[in-house]
Amino acid sequence: MMKPNDNRDPLLADMYDVADDDGDDGDDGDDGDDGDDGDDGDDGDNGEAPETRASMLSVTCDCGATFTSVVYHAVNVTLEPELLYQLLADSLNVAVCPNCGRRARSATPFVYHDMARGLFAYVSPDADLPDEQRQALLENLRAVYSRAVEVAERLTPGADTSTAARAGRGAQAAPGIPEPDAPPMQVIFGVEQLRALVDSLLEPDQRLGKVTLTAPGSATAQRDRIHAIAQRLASEAGCLTETIERGSEYAITIYGPRSRVGVIARALRQGA
Ligand SMILES: [Zn+2]
């Protein structure tokens, strides 16, 4: 497994370290606290629209390479549609060693928001969380969500603030309570579960498409050429790329909405 360079952020898995550069409040938590301290709730406290927030992570791989990787705490695919495809391609919050290609998923929970499709979810990447931890996380989340709802109400005069509405808000789950701005928040355990749900909400031509280019030899010039072609095609079509370089193997996958990747694939066939 990849190892962290140190452990400062309780939101991160043991395998990871964060070099927090996003002006977050910088908790110095204990690492035993598995990321359920609800940091993400602070978006609600200042009344601002949720943004995509990320940290740069410094990772040391088993092979000795040290590199940085991005970890998102809040993903808004309406504002950053490319993150939707990173999720579908399983590269969202996955650190890939540029030297040996090892992959490691961050265990940091994140908030996933798709405004257009009405999906608002708190995602715990670990699908096999022990019941105890799962319960603790849910309770903490309810508390954070309730606080955010109260703040939202104070900032939104005219919202439903009747006594009856308040009474139902106690220790029960926040989801289901009428909300002026936020859709009910789902809790999802496991990135695979999130991916299946997200995929089910997409139109067929919005689903993940991929086309892979490989360099025929190990010559640097050939690789550079393939790289340049892939980058150009991807950026023209609003798609993303992932490079796989392992010994003599060199491949670049272009991925994005199936409709756009289809156009690229046709162009490649014609050019070949
Ligand atoms: Zn490595």
Short mmCIF file of C-alpha atoms and ligand atoms in Angstrom, two decimals:
data_model
loop_
_atom_site.label_atom_id
_atom_site.label_comp_id
_atom_site.label_asym_id
_atom_site.label_seq_id
_atom_site.Cartn_x
_atom_site.Cartn_y
_atom_site.Cartn_z
CA MET A 1 0.00 0.00 0.00
CA MET A 2 1.01 3.57 -0.52
CA LYS A 3 1.96 5.40 2.59
CA PRO A 4 1.23 8.89 3.75
CA ASN A 5 4.02 11.29 4.41
CA ASP A 6 2.37 12.23 7.65
CA ASN A 7 -1.12 12.20 9.11
CA ARG A 8 -2.59 15.57 9.81
CA ASP A 9 -6.10 15.42 8.48
CA PRO A 10 -8.57 13.12 10.21
CA LEU A 11 -10.65 13.13 7.06
CA LEU A 12 -8.05 11.09 5.27
CA ALA A 13 -7.40 7.42 5.31
CA ASP A 14 -4.29 6.09 6.98
CA MET A 15 -2.70 5.56 3.60
CA TYR A 16 -2.92 9.21 2.80
CA ASP A 17 -1.61 12.53 3.87
CA VAL A 18 -2.99 15.88 3.02
CA ALA A 19 -0.98 18.99 2.47
CA ASP A 20 -3.96 21.18 3.05
CA ASP A 21 -3.80 24.24 0.86
CA ASP A 22 -7.42 25.15 0.47
CA GLY A 23 -7.76 27.36 3.52
CA ASP A 24 -9.74 24.74 5.36
CA ASP A 25 -10.03 24.97 9.08
CA GLY A 26 -7.17 22.54 9.54
CA ASP A 27 -8.31 20.20 12.29
CA ASP A 28 -5.50 18.46 14.08
CA GLY A 29 -7.53 15.39 14.73
CA ASP A 30 -6.62 11.93 15.89
CA ASP A 31 -6.35 9.44 13.10
CA GLY A 32 -8.68 7.02 14.78
CA ASP A 33 -11.54 9.33 13.95
CA ASP A 34 -12.57 7.97 10.61
CA GLY A 35 -13.52 11.13 8.90
CA ASP A 36 -16.96 11.46 10.46
CA ASP A 37 -16.36 14.76 12.15
CA GLY A 38 -18.43 16.51 9.55
CA ASP A 39 -16.00 19.06 8.23
CA ASP A 40 -18.09 19.38 5.13
CA GLY A 41 -20.88 20.87 7.15
CA ASP A 42 -19.06 24.16 7.29
CA ASP A 43 -20.29 24.91 3.80
CA GLY A 44 -23.70 25.35 5.29
CA ASP A 45 -22.50 27.62 8.06
CA ASN A 46 -21.55 30.50 5.86
CA GLY A 47 -24.58 30.25 3.63
CA GLU A 48 -22.58 30.07 0.44
CA ALA A 49 -23.41 27.77 -2.41
CA PRO A 50 -21.55 24.49 -2.18
CA GLU A 51 -18.38 24.48 -4.20
CA THR A 52 -16.07 21.81 -5.39
CA ARG A 53 -13.41 21.72 -2.77
CA ALA A 54 -10.23 19.75 -2.89
CA SER A 55 -6.94 19.19 -1.15
CA MET A 56 -3.58 18.39 -2.59
CA LEU A 57 -2.25 15.20 -1.18
CA SER A 58 1.38 14.20 -0.88
CA VAL A 59 1.75 10.44 -1.34
CA THR A 60 4.76 8.16 -1.04
CA CYS A 61 4.43 4.96 -3.03
CA ASP A 62 5.90 1.57 -2.17
CA CYS A 63 8.23 2.02 -5.12
CA GLY A 64 9.73 5.07 -3.41
CA ALA A 65 8.21 7.72 -5.66
CA THR A 66 6.64 10.73 -4.01
CA PHE A 67 3.96 12.64 -5.83
CA THR A 68 0.92 14.81 -5.24
CA SER A 69 -2.65 13.87 -5.92
CA VAL A 70 -5.95 15.72 -5.66
CA VAL A 71 -8.62 14.65 -3.18
CA TYR A 72 -12.07 16.18 -3.49
CA HIS A 73 -14.15 16.73 -0.36
CA ALA A 74 -17.08 18.17 -2.24
CA VAL A 75 -17.87 17.29 -5.83
CA ASN A 76 -20.39 19.33 -7.78
CA VAL A 77 -20.73 17.76 -11.22
CA THR A 78 -23.08 20.48 -12.37
CA LEU A 79 -20.28 23.01 -11.96
CA GLU A 80 -17.51 20.61 -13.00
CA PRO A 81 -18.97 17.98 -15.35
CA GLU A 82 -15.58 16.35 -15.94
CA LEU A 83 -15.69 15.05 -12.36
CA LEU A 84 -18.72 12.98 -13.30
CA TYR A 85 -16.54 11.13 -15.80
CA GLN A 86 -13.67 10.82 -13.38
CA LEU A 87 -16.10 9.06 -11.08
CA LEU A 88 -17.37 6.76 -13.85
CA ALA A 89 -13.81 5.96 -14.96
CA ASP A 90 -12.83 5.31 -11.33
CA SER A 91 -10.16 7.97 -11.24
CA LEU A 92 -11.92 10.33 -8.82
CA ASN A 93 -9.98 10.48 -5.55
CA VAL A 94 -7.68 7.71 -6.75
CA ALA A 95 -3.96 8.38 -6.53
CA VAL A 96 -1.97 6.84 -9.38
CA CYS A 97 1.78 6.56 -9.00
CA PRO A 98 3.43 8.13 -12.05
CA ASN A 99 6.41 5.82 -11.62
CA CYS A 100 4.90 2.34 -11.23
CA GLY A 101 1.21 2.84 -11.89
CA ARG A 102 -0.02 1.63 -8.49
CA ARG A 103 -3.45 2.96 -7.61
CA ALA A 104 -4.81 3.81 -4.17
CA ARG A 105 -8.24 5.13 -3.37
CA SER A 106 -8.66 7.84 -0.78
CA ALA A 107 -10.93 6.82 2.08
CA THR A 108 -11.96 10.44 2.58
CA PRO A 109 -15.74 10.80 2.58
CA PHE A 110 -17.03 13.38 0.15
CA VAL A 111 -20.22 15.17 -0.76
CA TYR A 112 -21.50 14.48 -4.25
CA HIS A 113 -23.93 16.95 -5.78
CA ASP A 114 -25.63 16.77 -9.16
CA MET A 115 -28.00 19.73 -9.22
CA ALA A 116 -29.56 18.92 -12.59
CA ARG A 117 -30.39 15.33 -11.67
CA GLY A 118 -31.33 16.09 -8.08
CA LEU A 119 -28.71 13.88 -6.48
CA PHE A 120 -27.15 15.08 -3.25
CA ALA A 121 -25.18 12.46 -1.39
CA TYR A 122 -22.65 11.99 1.35
CA VAL A 123 -20.34 9.24 0.16
CA SER A 124 -18.24 7.06 2.41
CA PRO A 125 -15.84 5.30 0.01
CA ASP A 126 -15.63 2.20 2.18
CA ALA A 127 -18.55 -0.09 1.37
CA ASP A 128 -17.56 -2.51 4.12
CA LEU A 129 -17.54 -0.16 7.06
CA PRO A 130 -18.23 -2.02 10.34
CA ASP A 131 -21.74 -1.40 11.69
CA GLU A 132 -20.42 0.57 14.66
CA GLN A 133 -18.54 3.03 12.47
CA ARG A 134 -21.45 3.22 10.07
CA GLN A 135 -23.81 4.19 12.90
CA ALA A 136 -21.38 6.73 14.34
CA LEU A 137 -20.99 8.31 10.93
CA LEU A 138 -24.74 8.52 10.36
CA GLU A 139 -25.38 10.08 13.78
CA ASN A 140 -22.68 12.64 13.25
CA LEU A 141 -24.01 13.43 9.82
CA ARG A 142 -27.54 13.94 11.12
CA ALA A 143 -26.26 16.42 13.67
CA VAL A 144 -24.28 18.32 11.05
CA TYR A 145 -27.19 18.30 8.63
CA SER A 146 -29.62 19.56 11.28
CA ARG A 147 -27.30 22.43 12.11
CA ALA A 148 -26.99 23.31 8.44
CA VAL A 149 -30.78 23.23 8.05
CA GLU A 150 -31.20 25.56 11.03
CA VAL A 151 -28.69 27.99 9.61
CA ALA A 152 -30.37 27.85 6.22
CA GLU A 153 -33.70 28.63 7.86
CA ARG A 154 -32.31 31.61 9.71
CA LEU A 155 -30.94 32.90 6.43
CA THR A 156 -34.18 32.15 4.58
CA PRO A 157 -37.07 34.04 6.21
CA GLY A 158 -40.38 32.63 5.14
CA ALA A 159 -39.13 29.04 5.08
CA ASP A 160 -41.22 26.55 7.01
CA THR A 161 -40.34 27.32 10.60
CA SER A 162 -43.54 26.16 12.26
CA THR A 163 -43.32 24.42 15.60
CA ALA A 164 -44.55 21.17 14.10
CA ALA A 165 -41.87 21.26 11.45
CA ARG A 166 -39.22 21.90 14.07
CA ALA A 167 -40.48 19.14 16.32
CA GLY A 168 -39.84 16.58 13.64
CA ARG A 169 -36.30 17.72 13.29
CA GLY A 170 -34.87 16.43 16.56
CA ALA A 171 -32.73 13.32 16.49
CA GLN A 172 -34.39 11.89 13.43
CA ALA A 173 -32.71 11.84 10.08
CA ALA A 174 -32.76 15.12 8.27
CA PRO A 175 -33.56 13.61 4.86
CA GLY A 176 -37.21 14.07 3.98
CA ILE A 177 -37.62 17.39 5.76
CA PRO A 178 -38.73 20.08 3.35
CA GLU A 179 -35.78 22.18 2.46
CA PRO A 180 -35.78 25.52 0.70
CA ASP A 181 -32.56 24.97 -1.21
CA ALA A 182 -30.96 21.61 -0.56
CA PRO A 183 -32.45 18.35 -1.83
CA PRO A 184 -32.61 15.54 0.73
CA MET A 185 -29.16 14.17 1.36
CA GLN A 186 -28.59 10.50 0.77
CA VAL A 187 -25.85 8.55 2.44
CA ILE A 188 -23.99 6.13 0.22
CA PHE A 189 -21.44 3.58 1.36
CA GLY A 190 -19.02 2.59 -1.37
CA VAL A 191 -17.88 4.39 -4.52
CA GLU A 192 -19.14 1.44 -6.59
CA GLN A 193 -22.64 2.03 -5.22
CA LEU A 194 -22.43 5.72 -6.06
CA ARG A 195 -21.20 4.92 -9.56
CA ALA A 196 -24.09 2.51 -10.19
CA LEU A 197 -26.61 5.11 -9.02
CA VAL A 198 -25.06 7.91 -11.06
CA ASP A 199 -24.88 5.70 -14.14
CA SER A 200 -28.57 4.81 -13.82
CA LEU A 201 -29.46 8.51 -13.97
CA LEU A 202 -27.64 9.10 -17.26
CA GLU A 203 -29.03 9.02 -20.76
CA PRO A 204 -27.35 6.35 -22.91
CA ASP A 205 -25.24 8.88 -24.81
CA GLN A 206 -24.11 10.52 -21.56
CA ARG A 207 -22.66 7.28 -20.22
CA LEU A 208 -18.96 6.60 -20.05
CA GLY A 209 -17.19 6.03 -23.33
CA LYS A 210 -13.51 5.18 -23.78
CA VAL A 211 -11.06 4.86 -26.61
CA THR A 212 -7.46 3.82 -26.05
CA LEU A 213 -4.41 4.75 -28.10
CA THR A 214 -1.24 2.72 -27.76
CA ALA A 215 2.27 3.54 -28.85
CA PRO A 216 3.60 0.83 -31.17
CA GLY A 217 7.09 0.93 -29.73
CA SER A 218 8.98 2.20 -26.75
CA ALA A 219 10.63 5.10 -28.56
CA THR A 220 10.08 8.40 -26.81
CA ALA A 221 9.20 10.16 -30.05
CA GLN A 222 6.36 7.73 -30.75
CA ARG A 223 5.02 8.14 -27.23
CA ASP A 224 5.19 11.91 -27.44
CA ARG A 225 3.34 11.82 -30.72
CA ILE A 226 0.54 9.60 -29.37
CA HIS A 227 0.37 11.76 -26.27
CA ALA A 228 0.03 14.95 -28.30
CA ILE A 229 -2.68 13.45 -30.53
CA ALA A 230 -4.68 12.15 -27.57
CA GLN A 231 -4.45 15.43 -25.70
CA ARG A 232 -5.56 17.43 -28.69
CA LEU A 233 -8.51 15.15 -29.49
CA ALA A 234 -9.60 15.05 -25.85
CA SER A 235 -9.46 18.77 -25.28
CA GLU A 236 -11.25 19.53 -28.56
CA ALA A 237 -14.08 17.19 -27.55
CA GLY A 238 -14.18 18.14 -23.87
CA CYS A 239 -12.95 14.71 -22.79
CA LEU A 240 -10.30 13.54 -20.33
CA THR A 241 -7.23 11.35 -20.67
CA GLU A 242 -5.47 8.81 -18.54
CA THR A 243 -1.97 7.65 -19.36
CA ILE A 244 -0.78 4.19 -18.50
CA GLU A 245 2.97 3.71 -18.63
CA ARG A 246 4.35 0.46 -17.37
CA GLY A 247 7.68 -0.74 -18.64
CA SER A 248 7.30 -1.24 -22.38
CA GLU A 249 3.56 -0.60 -22.25
CA TYR A 250 2.34 2.87 -23.12
CA ALA A 251 -1.32 3.66 -23.60
CA ILE A 252 -3.54 6.68 -23.33
CA THR A 253 -7.23 6.31 -22.76
CA ILE A 254 -9.54 9.13 -23.78
CA TYR A 255 -12.78 9.07 -21.83
CA GLY A 256 -15.94 11.12 -21.48
CA PRO A 257 -19.56 11.06 -22.65
CA ARG A 258 -20.13 8.20 -25.07
CA SER A 259 -21.46 10.55 -27.75
CA ARG A 260 -18.26 12.61 -27.80
CA VAL A 261 -15.90 9.68 -27.51
CA GLY A 262 -17.72 8.12 -30.45
CA VAL A 263 -16.82 11.12 -32.57
CA ILE A 264 -13.16 10.76 -31.60
CA ALA A 265 -13.16 7.04 -32.32
CA ARG A 266 -14.59 7.66 -35.81
CA ALA A 267 -12.03 10.37 -36.48
CA LEU A 268 -9.23 8.00 -35.43
CA ARG A 269 -10.49 5.23 -37.71
CA GLN A 270 -10.61 7.61 -40.63
CA GLY A 271 -7.13 8.92 -39.86
CA ALA A 272 -5.66 5.43 -39.53
ZN ZN B 1 4.96 3.69 -7.40
#
